[in-house]
Amino acid sequence: HIQSQSIFANVELAWKSMLYLTVTGRNDWESALAFSKYKSFFYPSVGLSVVLSQLIPNMPENLSYIKLRGSFASVGVAFERYIANPLYSWNESGLSWNTQTQYPAYHLKPERTKSFEVGLNAKFLGNKIWTDVTYYNTNTYNQLFSYDAPPSTGYKRAYINAGKVNNWGIEAVVGYKNKWRDFSWS
């Protein structure tokens, strides 16, 4: 049985249909972490967007709409149950408990992913031509790996937080839409 208790908060603010701010926060208490040093984890996010075409009064006539946006988010994931507190199994043939083969990993941290992105949305020539360009960067760390424990420890398997994966890129979309009498296409 796995259980998760959480608290979540969300605040959204807007100013004159030009500036938007969203802030969230969440804290999780996972039952898989009950015997570890880290009993819970907090992960926030923040997003901000500015509609520049509303904010700047003298925009070029061919530029119908332009919005700049950015965000940051952090997410946590607990490790599997019984890693911080491994269970002993019952050996029915010998009517005894089996020897514990996994090192209790009280020191492990939950896996974390932090990401941010910035982007631009723009429409030109009366909204006929539009574009959406985004740069994103994501880092995942504290990944969980198992390894063969040294025989001197008395265990066969142990776990460690290691590894870091970075993923980044640029996404760009350009579109065109038009209407001729009752026929429209994009």
PDB file of N, CA and C in Angstrom, residues 30-33 41 76-80 109-111:
ATOM      1  N   GLU A  30       5.413  11.217   0.853  1.00  0.00           N
ATOM      2  CA  GLU A  30       5.195   9.895   0.263  1.00  0.00           C
ATOM      3  C   GLU A  30       5.511   8.813   1.296  1.00  0.00           C
ATOM      4  N   SER A  31       4.680   7.794   1.348  1.00  0.00           N
ATOM      5  CA  SER A  31       4.916   6.709   2.306  1.00  0.00           C
ATOM      6  C   SER A  31       6.218   5.966   2.002  1.00  0.00           C
ATOM      7  N   ALA A  32       6.654   5.966   0.748  1.00  0.00           N
ATOM      8  CA  ALA A  32       7.922   5.304   0.402  1.00  0.00           C
ATOM      9  C   ALA A  32       9.112   5.982   1.073  1.00  0.00           C
ATOM     10  N   LEU A  33       8.945   7.253   1.473  1.00  0.00           N
ATOM     11  CA  LEU A  33      10.032   7.999   2.109  1.00  0.00           C
ATOM     12  C   LEU A  33       9.995   7.920   3.638  1.00  0.00           C
ATOM     13  N   PHE A  41       9.096  16.391  -0.004  1.00  0.00           N
ATOM     14  CA  PHE A  41       9.775  17.253  -0.967  1.00  0.00           C
ATOM     15  C   PHE A  41       8.799  18.302  -1.484  1.00  0.00           C
ATOM     16  N   GLY A  76       9.185  16.694  -8.213  1.00  0.00           N
ATOM     17  CA  GLY A  76       9.854  15.644  -7.460  1.00  0.00           C
ATOM     18  C   GLY A  76       9.148  14.318  -7.631  1.00  0.00           C
ATOM     19  N   VAL A  77       9.926  13.241  -7.550  1.00  0.00           N
ATOM     20  CA  VAL A  77       9.375  11.888  -7.652  1.00  0.00           C
ATOM     21  C   VAL A  77      10.034  11.039  -6.576  1.00  0.00           C
ATOM     22  N   ALA A  78       9.227  10.378  -5.771  1.00  0.00           N
ATOM     23  CA  ALA A  78       9.767   9.508  -4.720  1.00  0.00           C
ATOM     24  C   ALA A  78      10.292   8.214  -5.334  1.00  0.00           C
ATOM     25  N   PHE A  79      11.248   7.589  -4.651  1.00  0.00           N
ATOM     26  CA  PHE A  79      11.735   6.297  -5.107  1.00  0.00           C
ATOM     27  C   PHE A  79      10.734   5.201  -4.710  1.00  0.00           C
ATOM     28  N   GLU A  80      10.985   3.991  -5.182  1.00  0.00           N
ATOM     29  CA  GLU A  80      10.074   2.878  -4.914  1.00  0.00           C
ATOM     30  C   GLU A  80      10.022   2.539  -3.421  1.00  0.00           C
ATOM     31  N   LYS A 109      17.657  10.664  -1.758  1.00  0.00           N
ATOM     32  CA  LYS A 109      16.800  11.824  -2.001  1.00  0.00           C
ATOM     33  C   LYS A 109      15.824  11.483  -3.124  1.00  0.00           C
ATOM     34  N   PRO A 110      14.658  12.111  -3.141  1.00  0.00           N
ATOM     35  CA  PRO A 110      13.749  11.913  -4.270  1.00  0.00           C
ATOM     36  C   PRO A 110      14.367  12.472  -5.562  1.00  0.00           C
ATOM     37  N   GLU A 111      14.016  11.852  -6.679  1.00  0.00           N
ATOM     38  CA  GLU A 111      14.472  12.354  -7.975  1.00  0.00           C
ATOM     39  C   GLU A 111      13.845  13.720  -8.242  1.00  0.00           C
TER      40      GLU A 111
END
